[in-house]
Amino acid sequence: MTITITAFERSPDGGKGLARDTRIRWALEEVGQPYEVRLVSFRAMKEPAHLALHPFGQIPTYEEGDLALFETGAIVFHIAETHAGLLPDEDHARARAITWMFAALNTVEPPILDLVIAKFVERDKPWYAERLPLVEDRIRDRLAPLSARLGDADWLDGPFSAGDLMMVSVLLRLRASGMLNDYPNLAAYVARGEARPAYKRAFDAQLAVNTGKLPSS
Ligand code: GTB
């Protein structure tokens, strides 16, 4: 059955891979599943046809036959559950990998998003300079224990899993801030994720869309 995801017609990052369709592309590449991409404009995202797929009018969405999903966590989980390669077979290892997916989305990503919002939306506020270090501290409160847990392992819990895919995707948004440099094992962890052939294919595919060099699928 054909899988179709949605992505920005033109991503505000110009193809740096930070828009969330990249995680879905990466998961699909990891499991060797071909997919098509429907590009949507910011206006189209808020129109009824897209709102029927995504109640909040965002990307990415995922369609496969009569199944329509939104939320990258749910989409990556679905891909991992229905294809081999992203979740271990053993019950407890599988539950732990899923736990890391939730940790990435619920515990690590929120303060990182707070920083992104602060930098893009709050820069002109009189309290910006005072608040910024507080936001950065909340990120360090997550990075320090994550770094301690990862230690010198390649991945968070045994072989690469959907938990790593999600955690690397979340950490990538910190690159511009330079904050990862204070945690060399996390910087190396992110680089290991980016070096995976599946990530590279996903990145190149979204870049091609944003530079107009290739068709979208
Ligand atoms: N929780 C949802 C999920 O994980 O699927 C969040 C989805 C989401 O935030 N989608 C964003 C969106 O559609 C695109 S990815 N925004 C449009 C809107 O809300 O109207 C977030 C994003 C956007 C831009 C960059 N960038 O340019 O660097 C990076 C990430």
Tab-separated table of C-alpha atoms and ligand atoms in Angstrom:
chain	number	residue	atom	x	y	z
A	1	MET	CA	0.000	0.000	0.000
A	2	THR	CA	1.333	3.433	-0.870
A	3	ILE	CA	2.477	5.561	2.031
A	4	THR	CA	2.059	9.311	1.607
A	5	ILE	CA	3.395	11.876	4.028
A	6	THR	CA	3.036	15.632	3.990
A	7	ALA	CA	5.851	18.142	4.220
A	8	PHE	CA	6.298	21.886	3.874
A	9	GLU	CA	6.135	23.105	0.292
A	10	ARG	CA	9.004	25.324	1.405
A	11	SER	CA	10.502	24.707	4.821
A	12	PRO	CA	11.431	27.839	6.765
A	13	ASP	CA	14.841	26.255	7.435
A	14	GLY	CA	15.570	26.053	3.700
A	15	GLY	CA	16.318	22.320	3.917
A	16	LYS	CA	18.417	21.947	7.073
A	17	GLY	CA	16.279	18.927	7.918
A	18	LEU	CA	14.746	20.442	11.033
A	19	ALA	CA	11.109	20.244	9.963
A	20	ARG	CA	9.488	17.166	11.399
A	21	ASP	CA	8.857	15.348	8.133
A	22	THR	CA	12.579	14.438	8.280
A	23	ARG	CA	11.986	12.052	11.218
A	24	ILE	CA	9.258	10.274	9.309
A	25	ARG	CA	11.373	10.058	6.169
A	26	TRP	CA	14.236	8.693	8.320
A	27	ALA	CA	12.043	6.024	9.931
A	28	LEU	CA	10.712	4.945	6.538
A	29	GLU	CA	14.243	4.810	5.136
A	30	GLU	CA	15.445	2.740	8.105
A	31	VAL	CA	12.789	0.095	7.445
A	32	GLY	CA	13.199	0.258	3.662
A	33	GLN	CA	9.678	1.460	2.975
A	34	PRO	CA	9.144	3.654	-0.094
A	35	TYR	CA	6.890	6.657	0.326
A	36	GLU	CA	5.434	9.588	-1.503
A	37	VAL	CA	5.347	13.171	-0.335
A	38	ARG	CA	2.555	15.682	-0.768
A	39	LEU	CA	3.868	19.187	-0.296
A	40	VAL	CA	1.596	21.695	1.397
A	41	SER	CA	1.743	25.453	1.717
A	42	PHE	CA	1.150	27.211	5.041
A	43	ARG	CA	-2.253	28.274	3.706
A	44	ALA	CA	-3.231	24.778	2.573
A	45	MET	CA	-2.322	23.404	6.018
A	46	LYS	CA	-5.176	25.410	7.529
A	47	GLU	CA	-7.762	24.418	4.908
A	48	PRO	CA	-10.415	21.728	5.458
A	49	ALA	CA	-8.754	19.021	3.349
A	50	HIS	CA	-5.573	19.113	5.452
A	51	LEU	CA	-7.407	19.774	8.731
A	52	ALA	CA	-9.282	16.513	8.157
A	53	LEU	CA	-5.896	14.782	8.359
A	54	HIS	CA	-4.328	16.982	11.018
A	55	PRO	CA	-6.647	18.775	13.445
A	56	PHE	CA	-3.954	21.343	14.308
A	57	GLY	CA	-3.173	22.124	10.681
A	58	GLN	CA	0.450	21.013	10.787
A	59	ILE	CA	2.849	18.725	8.996
A	60	PRO	CA	3.757	15.927	8.863
A	61	THR	CA	0.813	13.591	8.310
A	62	TYR	CA	0.904	9.960	7.260
A	63	GLU	CA	-1.559	8.148	5.018
A	64	GLU	CA	-1.552	4.464	4.212
A	65	GLY	CA	-4.724	3.078	2.675
A	66	ASP	CA	-7.565	4.152	4.935
A	67	LEU	CA	-5.248	4.920	7.846
A	68	ALA	CA	-4.438	8.583	8.471
A	69	LEU	CA	-2.105	9.628	11.308
A	70	PHE	CA	-0.615	12.816	12.663
A	71	GLU	CA	2.004	13.443	15.419
A	72	THR	CA	5.512	12.280	14.665
A	73	GLY	CA	5.646	10.116	17.786
A	74	ALA	CA	2.566	8.168	16.742
A	75	ILE	CA	3.743	7.927	13.136
A	76	VAL	CA	7.251	6.682	13.959
A	77	PHE	CA	5.765	4.257	16.491
A	78	HIS	CA	3.374	2.917	13.849
A	79	ILE	CA	6.195	2.482	11.338
A	80	ALA	CA	8.347	0.765	13.967
A	81	GLU	CA	5.524	-1.540	15.029
A	82	THR	CA	4.628	-2.600	11.520
A	83	HIS	CA	8.119	-3.099	10.075
A	84	ALA	CA	11.237	-4.793	11.342
A	85	GLY	CA	14.302	-2.732	12.176
A	86	LEU	CA	13.344	-0.008	14.618
A	87	LEU	CA	12.216	-1.893	17.722
A	88	PRO	CA	13.791	-4.938	19.374
A	89	ASP	CA	11.808	-8.192	19.403
A	90	GLU	CA	12.362	-8.932	23.080
A	91	ASP	CA	9.463	-7.507	25.133
A	92	HIS	CA	11.406	-5.582	27.750
A	93	ALA	CA	13.970	-4.192	25.325
A	94	ARG	CA	11.076	-3.108	23.097
A	95	ALA	CA	9.327	-1.373	25.994
A	96	ARG	CA	12.562	0.425	26.888
A	97	ALA	CA	13.090	1.608	23.310
A	98	ILE	CA	9.531	2.974	23.311
A	99	THR	CA	10.271	4.655	26.641
A	100	TRP	CA	13.160	6.518	24.983
A	101	MET	CA	10.807	7.696	22.243
A	102	PHE	CA	8.544	9.190	24.896
A	103	ALA	CA	11.520	10.618	26.779
A	104	ALA	CA	12.706	12.356	23.623
A	105	LEU	CA	9.297	13.877	22.904
A	106	ASN	CA	7.992	14.554	26.405
A	107	THR	CA	11.085	15.297	28.462
A	108	VAL	CA	13.890	16.477	26.190
A	109	GLU	CA	12.086	18.230	23.336
A	110	PRO	CA	9.920	20.703	25.341
A	111	PRO	CA	12.775	22.836	26.751
A	112	ILE	CA	14.496	22.744	23.356
A	113	LEU	CA	11.326	24.052	21.717
A	114	ASP	CA	11.149	26.707	24.386
A	115	LEU	CA	14.585	27.918	23.275
A	116	VAL	CA	13.571	27.896	19.610
A	117	ILE	CA	10.455	29.908	20.433
A	118	ALA	CA	12.423	32.312	22.620
A	119	LYS	CA	14.920	32.984	19.843
A	120	PHE	CA	12.384	33.370	17.044
A	121	VAL	CA	9.425	34.974	18.747
A	122	GLU	CA	10.590	36.618	21.950
A	123	ARG	CA	13.840	38.254	20.874
A	124	ASP	CA	12.362	41.769	20.934
A	125	LYS	CA	10.771	41.433	24.380
A	126	PRO	CA	12.293	43.485	27.197
A	127	TRP	CA	12.689	40.325	29.330
A	128	TYR	CA	14.342	38.242	26.577
A	129	ALA	CA	17.947	38.567	27.801
A	130	GLU	CA	16.937	37.766	31.362
A	131	ARG	CA	14.869	34.734	30.400
A	132	LEU	CA	17.244	33.153	27.904
A	133	PRO	CA	19.726	31.745	30.462
A	134	LEU	CA	16.831	30.210	32.395
A	135	VAL	CA	15.611	28.451	29.267
A	136	GLU	CA	19.153	27.252	28.511
A	137	ASP	CA	19.516	25.949	32.077
A	138	ARG	CA	16.369	23.876	31.647
A	139	ILE	CA	17.912	22.313	28.549
A	140	ARG	CA	21.134	21.544	30.442
A	141	ASP	CA	18.987	19.886	33.116
A	142	ARG	CA	18.039	17.398	30.415
A	143	LEU	CA	21.329	17.134	28.532
A	144	ALA	CA	23.490	16.404	31.581
A	145	PRO	CA	21.578	13.286	32.719
A	146	LEU	CA	21.118	12.156	29.130
A	147	SER	CA	24.861	12.446	28.570
A	148	ALA	CA	25.537	10.545	31.819
A	149	ARG	CA	23.157	7.760	30.812
A	150	LEU	CA	24.563	7.431	27.297
A	151	GLY	CA	28.127	7.326	28.603
A	152	ASP	CA	30.395	5.849	25.955
A	153	ALA	CA	27.684	3.699	24.366
A	154	ASP	CA	26.764	4.169	20.727
A	155	TRP	CA	23.015	4.175	21.347
A	156	LEU	CA	20.757	4.621	24.353
A	157	ASP	CA	19.848	0.986	24.954
A	158	GLY	CA	21.612	-1.615	22.871
A	159	PRO	CA	21.199	-1.475	19.093
A	160	PHE	CA	19.903	1.623	17.284
A	161	SER	CA	16.146	1.933	17.776
A	162	ALA	CA	13.197	4.249	17.222
A	163	GLY	CA	14.161	5.735	20.611
A	164	ASP	CA	17.506	6.852	19.183
A	165	LEU	CA	15.890	8.072	15.978
A	166	MET	CA	13.601	10.316	17.989
A	167	MET	CA	16.267	11.466	20.447
A	168	VAL	CA	18.747	12.364	17.697
A	169	SER	CA	15.986	14.184	15.792
A	170	VAL	CA	15.162	16.229	18.884
A	171	LEU	CA	18.802	17.025	19.716
A	172	LEU	CA	19.499	18.152	16.160
A	173	ARG	CA	17.501	21.289	16.843
A	174	LEU	CA	20.164	22.352	19.317
A	175	ARG	CA	22.953	22.455	16.772
A	176	ALA	CA	22.669	26.170	16.032
A	177	SER	CA	22.820	27.007	19.745
A	178	GLY	CA	26.188	25.287	20.211
A	179	MET	CA	24.910	23.769	23.462
A	180	LEU	CA	25.673	20.207	22.377
A	181	ASN	CA	29.384	21.059	22.292
A	182	ASP	CA	29.417	20.974	26.086
A	183	TYR	CA	28.472	17.278	25.928
A	184	PRO	CA	30.914	15.635	23.501
A	185	ASN	CA	29.302	12.202	23.804
A	186	LEU	CA	25.923	13.683	22.852
A	187	ALA	CA	27.455	15.577	19.943
A	188	ALA	CA	29.042	12.304	18.784
A	189	TYR	CA	25.720	10.492	19.288
A	190	VAL	CA	23.945	12.986	17.038
A	191	ALA	CA	26.741	12.705	14.460
A	192	ARG	CA	26.370	8.892	14.525
A	193	GLY	CA	22.664	9.274	13.822
A	194	GLU	CA	23.320	11.675	10.948
A	195	ALA	CA	25.920	9.294	9.507
A	196	ARG	CA	23.400	6.497	9.099
A	197	PRO	CA	22.677	5.900	5.411
A	198	ALA	CA	18.930	6.037	6.092
A	199	TYR	CA	19.267	9.471	7.705
A	200	LYS	CA	21.327	10.719	4.803
A	201	ARG	CA	18.691	9.560	2.303
A	202	ALA	CA	15.969	11.249	4.352
A	203	PHE	CA	17.974	14.452	4.650
A	204	ASP	CA	18.820	14.533	0.957
A	205	ALA	CA	15.184	13.960	0.000
A	206	GLN	CA	13.932	16.917	2.054
A	207	LEU	CA	16.845	19.059	0.869
A	208	ALA	CA	15.985	18.299	-2.738
A	209	VAL	CA	12.440	19.524	-2.152
A	210	ASN	CA	13.663	22.709	-0.536
A	211	THR	CA	16.251	23.483	-3.160
A	212	GLY	CA	13.943	22.501	-6.012
A	213	LYS	CA	16.445	19.997	-7.389
A	214	LEU	CA	14.320	16.838	-7.473
A	215	PRO	CA	10.673	15.824	-7.518
A	216	SER	CA	9.128	15.416	-4.076
A	217	SER	CA	8.949	11.632	-3.980
B	1	GTB	N1	3.853	17.561	17.901
B	1	GTB	C1	3.765	17.639	16.459
B	1	GTB	C2	4.524	16.461	15.846
B	1	GTB	O1	5.496	15.997	16.446
B	1	GTB	O2	4.120	15.991	14.759
B	1	GTB	C3	4.323	18.991	16.025
B	1	GTB	C4	4.190	19.187	14.531
B	1	GTB	C5	4.760	20.537	14.129
B	1	GTB	O3	5.227	21.326	14.970
B	1	GTB	N2	4.724	20.819	12.830
B	1	GTB	C6	5.264	22.061	12.332
B	1	GTB	C7	4.180	22.800	11.568
B	1	GTB	O4	3.433	22.230	10.825
B	1	GTB	C8	6.400	21.766	11.348
B	1	GTB	S1	7.734	20.958	12.130
B	1	GTB	N3	4.119	24.125	11.778
B	1	GTB	C9	3.203	24.950	11.069
B	1	GTB	C10	2.092	25.422	11.936
B	1	GTB	O5	1.990	25.014	13.110
B	1	GTB	O6	1.282	26.224	11.428
B	1	GTB	C11	8.337	22.291	13.235
B	1	GTB	C12	9.424	23.060	12.566
B	1	GTB	C13	9.132	24.107	11.725
B	1	GTB	C14	10.162	24.842	11.158
B	1	GTB	C15	11.472	24.490	11.440
B	1	GTB	N4	12.535	25.244	10.869
B	1	GTB	O7	12.327	26.033	9.957
B	1	GTB	O8	13.682	25.101	11.324
B	1	GTB	C16	11.760	23.430	12.257
B	1	GTB	C17	10.708	22.705	12.826
